[in-house]
mmCIF file of C-alpha atoms in Angstrom:
data_model
loop_
_atom_site.group_PDB
_atom_site.id
_atom_site.type_symbol
_atom_site.label_atom_id
_atom_site.label_comp_id
_atom_site.label_asym_id
_atom_site.label_seq_id
_atom_site.Cartn_x
_atom_site.Cartn_y
_atom_site.Cartn_z
ATOM 1 C CA UNK U 26 -69.230 -13.716 67.471
ATOM 2 C CA UNK U 27 -68.155 -14.767 64.001
ATOM 3 C CA UNK U 28 -64.499 -14.062 64.916
ATOM 4 C CA UNK U 29 -64.768 -16.223 68.058
ATOM 5 C CA UNK U 30 -66.228 -19.158 66.096
ATOM 6 C CA UNK U 31 -63.474 -18.831 63.520
ATOM 7 C CA UNK U 32 -60.806 -18.959 66.254
ATOM 8 C CA UNK U 33 -62.405 -21.992 67.876
ATOM 9 C CA UNK U 34 -62.574 -23.801 64.530
ATOM 10 C CA UNK U 35 -58.905 -23.054 63.829
ATOM 11 C CA UNK U 36 -57.899 -24.347 67.260
ATOM 12 C CA UNK U 37 -59.845 -27.551 66.683
ATOM 13 C CA UNK U 38 -58.112 -28.094 63.358
ATOM 14 C CA UNK U 39 -54.669 -27.619 64.950
ATOM 15 C CA UNK U 40 -55.436 -30.108 67.732
ATOM 16 C CA UNK U 41 -56.761 -32.597 65.177
ATOM 17 C CA UNK U 42 -53.629 -32.257 63.081
ATOM 18 C CA UNK U 43 -51.348 -32.973 66.038
ATOM 19 C CA UNK U 44 -53.527 -35.883 67.071
ATOM 20 C CA UNK U 45 -53.365 -37.282 63.548
ATOM 21 C CA UNK U 46 -49.555 -36.966 63.517
ATOM 22 C CA UNK U 47 -49.295 -38.814 66.781
ATOM 23 C CA UNK U 48 -51.536 -41.612 65.568
ATOM 24 C CA UNK U 49 -50.014 -41.970 62.127
ATOM 25 C CA UNK U 50 -47.053 -44.447 62.055
ATOM 26 C CA UNK U 51 -43.769 -43.508 60.457
ATOM 27 C CA UNK U 52 -43.097 -44.962 57.028
ATOM 28 C CA UNK U 53 -41.847 -48.525 57.245
ATOM 29 C CA UNK U 54 -42.960 -48.980 60.867
ATOM 30 C CA UNK U 55 -44.629 -52.290 61.695
ATOM 31 C CA UNK U 56 -47.739 -51.479 63.697
ATOM 32 C CA UNK U 57 -48.827 -55.106 64.019
ATOM 33 C CA UNK U 58 -48.867 -56.335 67.594
ATOM 34 C CA UNK U 59 -46.046 -58.831 67.938
ATOM 35 C CA UNK U 60 -46.783 -61.941 69.963
ATOM 36 C CA UNK U 61 -43.999 -63.524 71.963
ATOM 37 C CA UNK U 62 -43.343 -67.036 70.708
ATOM 38 C CA UNK U 63 -40.840 -68.004 73.401
ATOM 39 C CA UNK U 64 -41.998 -70.841 75.604
ATOM 40 C CA UNK U 65 -39.620 -70.163 78.460
ATOM 41 C CA UNK U 66 -40.683 -69.060 81.939
ATOM 42 C CA UNK U 67 -38.768 -67.471 84.769
ATOM 43 C CA UNK U 68 -38.584 -70.796 86.580
ATOM 44 C CA UNK U 69 -37.126 -72.875 83.761
ATOM 45 C CA UNK U 70 -33.515 -72.732 82.673
ATOM 46 C CA UNK U 71 -32.946 -73.319 78.988
ATOM 47 C CA UNK U 72 -29.959 -73.597 76.688
ATOM 48 C CA UNK U 73 -31.752 -71.501 74.075
ATOM 49 C CA UNK U 74 -30.667 -67.876 73.716
ATOM 50 C CA UNK U 75 -33.857 -65.929 73.040
ATOM 51 C CA UNK U 76 -31.929 -62.804 72.031
ATOM 52 C CA UNK U 77 -30.418 -64.434 68.977
ATOM 53 C CA UNK U 78 -31.569 -66.542 66.077
ATOM 54 C CA UNK U 79 -29.955 -69.568 64.471
ATOM 55 C CA UNK U 80 -26.682 -68.265 63.103
ATOM 56 C CA UNK U 81 -25.645 -70.199 60.047
ATOM 57 C CA UNK U 82 -22.083 -68.916 60.446
ATOM 58 C CA UNK U 83 -21.740 -71.313 63.359
ATOM 59 C CA UNK U 84 -22.882 -74.304 61.373
ATOM 60 C CA UNK U 85 -21.763 -73.714 57.808
ATOM 61 C CA UNK U 86 -24.359 -72.851 55.152
ATOM 62 C CA UNK U 87 -28.095 -73.291 54.800
ATOM 63 C CA UNK U 88 -28.605 -76.525 52.900
ATOM 64 C CA UNK U 89 -31.507 -77.333 50.572
ATOM 65 C CA UNK U 90 -34.462 -78.733 52.472
ATOM 66 C CA UNK U 91 -34.733 -82.486 52.869
ATOM 67 C CA UNK U 92 -38.068 -84.278 52.745
ATOM 68 C CA UNK U 93 -39.625 -87.271 54.466
ATOM 69 C CA UNK U 94 -40.849 -90.098 52.270
ATOM 70 C CA UNK U 95 -42.330 -93.414 53.310
ATOM 71 C CA UNK U 96 -42.909 -96.483 51.196
ATOM 72 C CA UNK U 97 -40.615 -98.893 49.398
ATOM 73 C CA UNK U 98 -37.398 -98.228 47.556
ATOM 74 C CA UNK U 99 -34.961 -98.201 50.463
ATOM 75 C CA UNK U 100 -34.520 -101.862 51.270
ATOM 76 C CA UNK U 101 -30.767 -102.085 51.896
ATOM 77 C CA UNK U 102 -29.560 -101.526 55.448
ATOM 78 C CA UNK U 103 -26.208 -99.738 55.418
ATOM 79 C CA UNK U 104 -25.874 -99.342 59.188
ATOM 80 C CA UNK U 105 -27.815 -99.481 62.442
ATOM 81 C CA UNK U 106 -27.231 -98.214 65.979
ATOM 82 C CA UNK U 107 -29.279 -98.410 69.178
ATOM 83 C CA UNK U 108 -29.165 -96.483 72.444
ATOM 84 C CA UNK U 109 -31.360 -96.728 75.529
ATOM 85 C CA UNK U 110 -33.285 -94.255 77.685
ATOM 86 C CA UNK U 111 -35.572 -94.348 80.707
ATOM 87 C CA UNK U 112 -39.076 -94.654 79.275
ATOM 88 C CA UNK U 113 -40.505 -93.707 82.681
ATOM 89 C CA UNK U 114 -39.006 -90.255 82.276
ATOM 90 C CA UNK U 115 -42.002 -88.766 80.485
ATOM 91 C CA UNK U 116 -40.503 -85.411 79.518
ATOM 92 C CA UNK U 117 -37.286 -86.856 78.117
ATOM 93 C CA UNK U 118 -39.316 -89.459 76.228
ATOM 94 C CA UNK U 119 -41.565 -86.705 74.831
ATOM 95 C CA UNK U 120 -38.535 -84.782 73.567
ATOM 96 C CA UNK U 121 -37.022 -87.820 71.896
ATOM 97 C CA UNK U 122 -40.368 -88.602 70.270
ATOM 98 C CA UNK U 123 -40.870 -85.016 69.079
ATOM 99 C CA UNK U 124 -37.498 -84.919 67.353
ATOM 100 C CA UNK U 125 -37.729 -88.268 65.595
ATOM 101 C CA UNK U 126 -41.069 -87.237 64.103
ATOM 102 C CA UNK U 127 -39.046 -84.861 61.955
ATOM 103 C CA UNK U 128 -36.322 -87.419 61.257
ATOM 104 C CA UNK U 129 -38.016 -90.740 60.576
ATOM 105 C CA UNK U 130 -38.185 -91.533 56.837
ATOM 106 C CA UNK U 131 -36.057 -88.495 56.004
ATOM 107 C CA UNK U 132 -34.520 -88.927 52.546
ATOM 108 C CA UNK U 133 -30.998 -87.636 51.965
ATOM 109 C CA UNK U 134 -30.104 -87.785 48.264
ATOM 110 C CA UNK U 135 -26.592 -88.751 47.220
ATOM 111 C CA UNK U 136 -24.216 -85.844 47.649
ATOM 112 C CA UNK U 137 -26.575 -83.843 49.895
ATOM 113 C CA UNK U 138 -25.846 -82.670 53.435
ATOM 114 C CA UNK U 139 -28.005 -83.291 56.507
ATOM 115 C CA UNK U 140 -28.271 -80.629 59.214
ATOM 116 C CA UNK U 141 -29.852 -81.679 62.497
ATOM 117 C CA UNK U 142 -30.931 -78.185 63.511
ATOM 118 C CA UNK U 143 -32.338 -77.292 60.117
ATOM 119 C CA UNK U 144 -34.304 -80.551 59.990
ATOM 120 C CA UNK U 145 -35.590 -80.749 63.556
ATOM 121 C CA UNK U 146 -36.056 -77.022 64.103
ATOM 122 C CA UNK U 147 -36.048 -74.994 67.296
ATOM 123 C CA UNK U 148 -37.001 -76.875 70.422
ATOM 124 C CA UNK U 149 -40.074 -75.134 71.890
ATOM 125 C CA UNK U 150 -43.200 -76.121 73.802
ATOM 126 C CA UNK U 151 -45.304 -75.384 70.723
ATOM 127 C CA UNK U 152 -43.166 -77.882 68.811
ATOM 128 C CA UNK U 153 -43.908 -80.560 71.406
ATOM 129 C CA UNK U 154 -40.878 -80.263 73.691
ATOM 130 C CA UNK U 155 -40.859 -80.363 77.477
ATOM 131 C CA UNK U 156 -38.365 -79.605 80.239
ATOM 132 C CA UNK U 157 -35.797 -82.289 80.979
ATOM 133 C CA UNK U 158 -32.144 -82.387 81.944
ATOM 134 C CA UNK U 159 -29.739 -80.446 79.725
ATOM 135 C CA UNK U 160 -26.084 -79.509 80.136
ATOM 136 C CA UNK U 161 -25.446 -75.908 81.154
ATOM 137 C CA UNK U 162 -22.638 -74.170 83.059
ATOM 138 C CA UNK U 163 -21.032 -77.363 84.256
ATOM 139 C CA UNK U 164 -24.139 -79.090 85.533
ATOM 140 C CA UNK U 165 -27.320 -80.831 84.483
ATOM 141 C CA UNK U 166 -30.304 -78.487 84.789
ATOM 142 C CA UNK U 167 -33.902 -78.448 83.587
ATOM 143 C CA UNK U 168 -34.278 -77.033 80.089
ATOM 144 C CA UNK U 169 -36.446 -77.355 77.012
ATOM 145 C CA UNK U 170 -35.541 -80.246 74.748
ATOM 146 C CA UNK U 171 -33.495 -82.346 77.138
ATOM 147 C CA UNK U 172 -32.909 -85.718 75.457
ATOM 148 C CA UNK U 173 -32.610 -84.407 71.907
ATOM 149 C CA UNK U 174 -28.831 -84.799 72.058
ATOM 150 C CA UNK U 175 -29.318 -88.534 72.526
ATOM 151 C CA UNK U 176 -31.082 -88.551 69.172
ATOM 152 C CA UNK U 177 -28.285 -86.643 67.418
ATOM 153 C CA UNK U 178 -25.674 -88.864 69.083
ATOM 154 C CA UNK U 179 -27.477 -92.029 67.991
ATOM 155 C CA UNK U 180 -27.530 -90.758 64.409
ATOM 156 C CA UNK U 181 -23.832 -89.872 64.663
ATOM 157 C CA UNK U 182 -22.927 -93.391 65.769
ATOM 158 C CA UNK U 183 -25.044 -94.851 62.978
ATOM 159 C CA UNK U 184 -23.652 -92.762 60.126
ATOM 160 C CA UNK U 185 -20.116 -93.500 61.317
ATOM 161 C CA UNK U 186 -20.819 -97.160 60.622
ATOM 162 C CA UNK U 187 -22.351 -96.297 57.246
ATOM 163 C CA UNK U 188 -19.046 -94.606 56.367
ATOM 164 C CA UNK U 189 -20.683 -91.261 55.648
ATOM 165 C CA UNK U 190 -18.728 -88.017 55.815
ATOM 166 C CA UNK U 191 -19.020 -86.071 59.068
ATOM 167 C CA UNK U 192 -19.297 -82.349 58.322
ATOM 168 C CA UNK U 193 -19.929 -80.869 61.764
ATOM 169 C CA UNK U 194 -19.802 -82.566 65.164
ATOM 170 C CA UNK U 195 -19.096 -81.393 68.714
ATOM 171 C CA UNK U 196 -18.973 -83.299 72.024
ATOM 172 C CA UNK U 197 -20.856 -82.402 75.186
ATOM 173 C CA UNK U 198 -19.014 -80.365 77.788
ATOM 174 C CA UNK U 199 -19.917 -82.923 80.469
ATOM 175 C CA UNK U 200 -19.788 -86.701 80.537
ATOM 176 C CA UNK U 201 -22.907 -88.463 79.266
ATOM 177 C CA UNK U 202 -23.879 -92.115 79.522
ATOM 178 C CA UNK U 203 -26.087 -93.144 76.575
ATOM 179 C CA UNK U 204 -23.155 -93.583 74.157
ATOM 180 C CA UNK U 205 -19.462 -94.232 74.843
ATOM 181 C CA UNK U 206 -17.538 -91.100 75.773
ATOM 182 C CA UNK U 207 -16.088 -89.727 72.566
ATOM 183 C CA UNK U 208 -19.018 -90.998 70.520
ATOM 184 C CA UNK U 209 -21.592 -88.287 71.208
ATOM 185 C CA UNK U 210 -22.756 -85.344 69.098
ATOM 186 C CA UNK U 211 -24.331 -82.465 70.984
ATOM 187 C CA UNK U 212 -26.720 -79.967 69.401
ATOM 188 C CA UNK U 213 -28.009 -76.574 70.472
ATOM 189 C CA UNK U 214 -30.309 -74.483 68.341
ATOM 190 C CA UNK U 215 -28.361 -71.283 67.847
ATOM 191 C CA UNK U 216 -24.786 -72.410 68.422
ATOM 192 C CA UNK U 217 -24.043 -76.077 67.764
ATOM 193 C CA UNK U 218 -25.198 -78.326 64.928
ATOM 194 C CA UNK U 219 -24.562 -81.893 63.819
ATOM 195 C CA UNK U 220 -24.171 -82.411 60.085
ATOM 196 C CA UNK U 221 -23.119 -85.170 57.726
ATOM 197 C CA UNK U 222 -22.918 -85.586 53.968
ATOM 198 C CA UNK U 223 -24.320 -88.538 52.056
ATOM 199 C CA UNK U 224 -21.177 -89.841 50.379
ATOM 200 C CA UNK U 225 -22.531 -93.361 49.876
ATOM 201 C CA UNK U 226 -23.213 -92.941 46.163
ATOM 202 C CA UNK U 227 -26.918 -93.707 46.537
ATOM 203 C CA UNK U 228 -29.953 -91.992 48.034
ATOM 204 C CA UNK U 229 -30.473 -92.955 51.663
ATOM 205 C CA UNK U 230 -33.301 -92.733 54.171
ATOM 206 C CA UNK U 231 -33.169 -92.515 57.953
ATOM 207 C CA UNK U 232 -35.397 -94.918 59.836
ATOM 208 C CA UNK U 233 -35.828 -93.943 63.468
ATOM 209 C CA UNK U 234 -37.878 -95.562 66.190
ATOM 210 C CA UNK U 235 -38.248 -94.888 69.907
ATOM 211 C CA UNK U 236 -40.252 -97.387 71.917
ATOM 212 C CA UNK U 237 -40.091 -98.789 75.436
ATOM 213 C CA UNK U 238 -36.776 -97.101 76.176
ATOM 214 C CA UNK U 239 -35.058 -98.214 72.975
ATOM 215 C CA UNK U 240 -33.948 -95.644 70.396
ATOM 216 C CA UNK U 241 -32.763 -97.008 67.049
ATOM 217 C CA UNK U 242 -31.438 -95.325 63.942
ATOM 218 C CA UNK U 243 -30.989 -97.138 60.636
ATOM 219 C CA UNK U 244 -29.490 -95.859 57.407
ATOM 220 C CA UNK U 245 -31.337 -97.492 54.518
ATOM 221 C CA UNK U 246 -30.102 -97.228 50.936
ATOM 222 C CA UNK U 247 -31.678 -97.601 47.520
ATOM 223 C CA UNK U 248 -28.643 -99.659 46.547
ATOM 224 C CA UNK U 249 -26.586 -102.122 48.531
ATOM 225 C CA UNK U 250 -23.477 -100.040 49.152
ATOM 226 C CA UNK U 251 -22.903 -101.194 52.717
ATOM 227 C CA UNK U 252 -19.248 -100.549 53.562
ATOM 228 C CA UNK U 253 -17.087 -103.493 54.499
ATOM 229 C CA UNK U 254 -14.678 -103.792 57.383
ATOM 230 C CA UNK U 255 -15.732 -100.639 59.261
ATOM 231 C CA UNK U 256 -14.183 -100.347 62.714
ATOM 232 C CA UNK U 257 -14.909 -97.654 65.292
ATOM 233 C CA UNK U 258 -12.428 -97.353 68.142
ATOM 234 C CA UNK U 259 -12.213 -94.912 71.047
ATOM 235 C CA UNK U 260 -9.058 -94.498 73.084
ATOM 236 C CA UNK U 261 -8.474 -92.282 76.082
ATOM 237 C CA UNK U 262 -5.235 -90.326 76.095
ATOM 238 C CA UNK U 263 -4.911 -88.327 79.278
ATOM 239 C CA UNK U 264 -8.178 -86.411 79.573
ATOM 240 C CA UNK U 265 -8.919 -86.666 75.858
ATOM 241 C CA UNK U 266 -11.011 -89.268 74.055
ATOM 242 C CA UNK U 267 -9.956 -90.008 70.492
ATOM 243 C CA UNK U 268 -12.500 -91.667 68.186
ATOM 244 C CA UNK U 269 -11.142 -93.212 65.005
ATOM 245 C CA UNK U 270 -12.998 -94.768 62.097
ATOM 246 C CA UNK U 271 -11.103 -97.280 59.999
ATOM 247 C CA UNK U 272 -12.491 -98.643 56.727
ATOM 248 C CA UNK U 273 -10.634 -101.409 54.948
ATOM 249 C CA UNK U 274 -7.661 -100.903 57.230
ATOM 250 C CA UNK U 275 -7.364 -97.162 56.479
ATOM 251 C CA UNK U 276 -8.256 -94.373 58.887
ATOM 252 C CA UNK U 277 -10.665 -91.911 57.261
ATOM 253 C CA UNK U 278 -12.088 -90.035 60.249
ATOM 254 C CA UNK U 279 -10.810 -88.936 63.655
ATOM 255 C CA UNK U 280 -12.439 -86.705 66.262
ATOM 256 C CA UNK U 281 -11.411 -85.558 69.730
ATOM 257 C CA UNK U 282 -13.473 -85.013 72.874
ATOM 258 C CA UNK U 283 -12.790 -83.699 76.359
ATOM 259 C CA UNK U 284 -15.326 -83.734 79.185
ATOM 260 C CA UNK U 285 -15.661 -82.245 82.637
ATOM 261 C CA UNK U 286 -17.225 -83.960 85.608
ATOM 262 C CA UNK U 287 -20.753 -82.737 86.338
ATOM 263 C CA UNK U 288 -21.375 -80.670 89.448
ATOM 264 C CA UNK U 289 -24.596 -82.588 89.961
ATOM 265 C CA UNK U 290 -25.598 -86.150 89.184
ATOM 266 C CA UNK U 291 -27.394 -86.761 85.875
#
């Protein structure tokens, strides 16, 4: 009887050991339940690639964080630009509003670089974005953050007139209508960024408003360093649009854009 009890006890210890091994995680293993943060569904097409993260190699380096600051001290308007959108389009309006919350009153010190993606962040439902028309595979489809590119394009047009240095800019693949063709700046979280450097010689602040279908960007400076005789011209050569900025009679920036016709109407 004693031998039987001993055998049963040994068997129990062996089973317990194997059970403990199965339950015990390997060293360095994260046992925390990971929650999916993606806001996409199977019925919504999005330009975001959920299998990758924001690759800085596509958009230069990670720049020091910029901060928003209200109040006085930026009383000199260096440039202003306005575009228009359909205020009745609630989702597009929501996306424009969500992005300018991160941009309005953003201070960019002299010599510092602004990155649209780093400032605005990933476009998700949790961040306040909704589905609206985006460009994908040669057509306009529903995707998260549709309308954000109008914000980046409005800033691009504004900083051109402030004679700031463009670091990174890319056109849409399809024709758009809220700025002249050749004057847009598309953005996509993990592939395409819009960046500029504050070369004005003074700290500047972005002032952005979106109300009743009117989107306005202003570059305000601590000092009055508004450039004189700035001219922006866009010429079409064949299928290519060539944007040129001339300051004081000298060309200091040129960019090229080519667009395809959309498969569907915008």
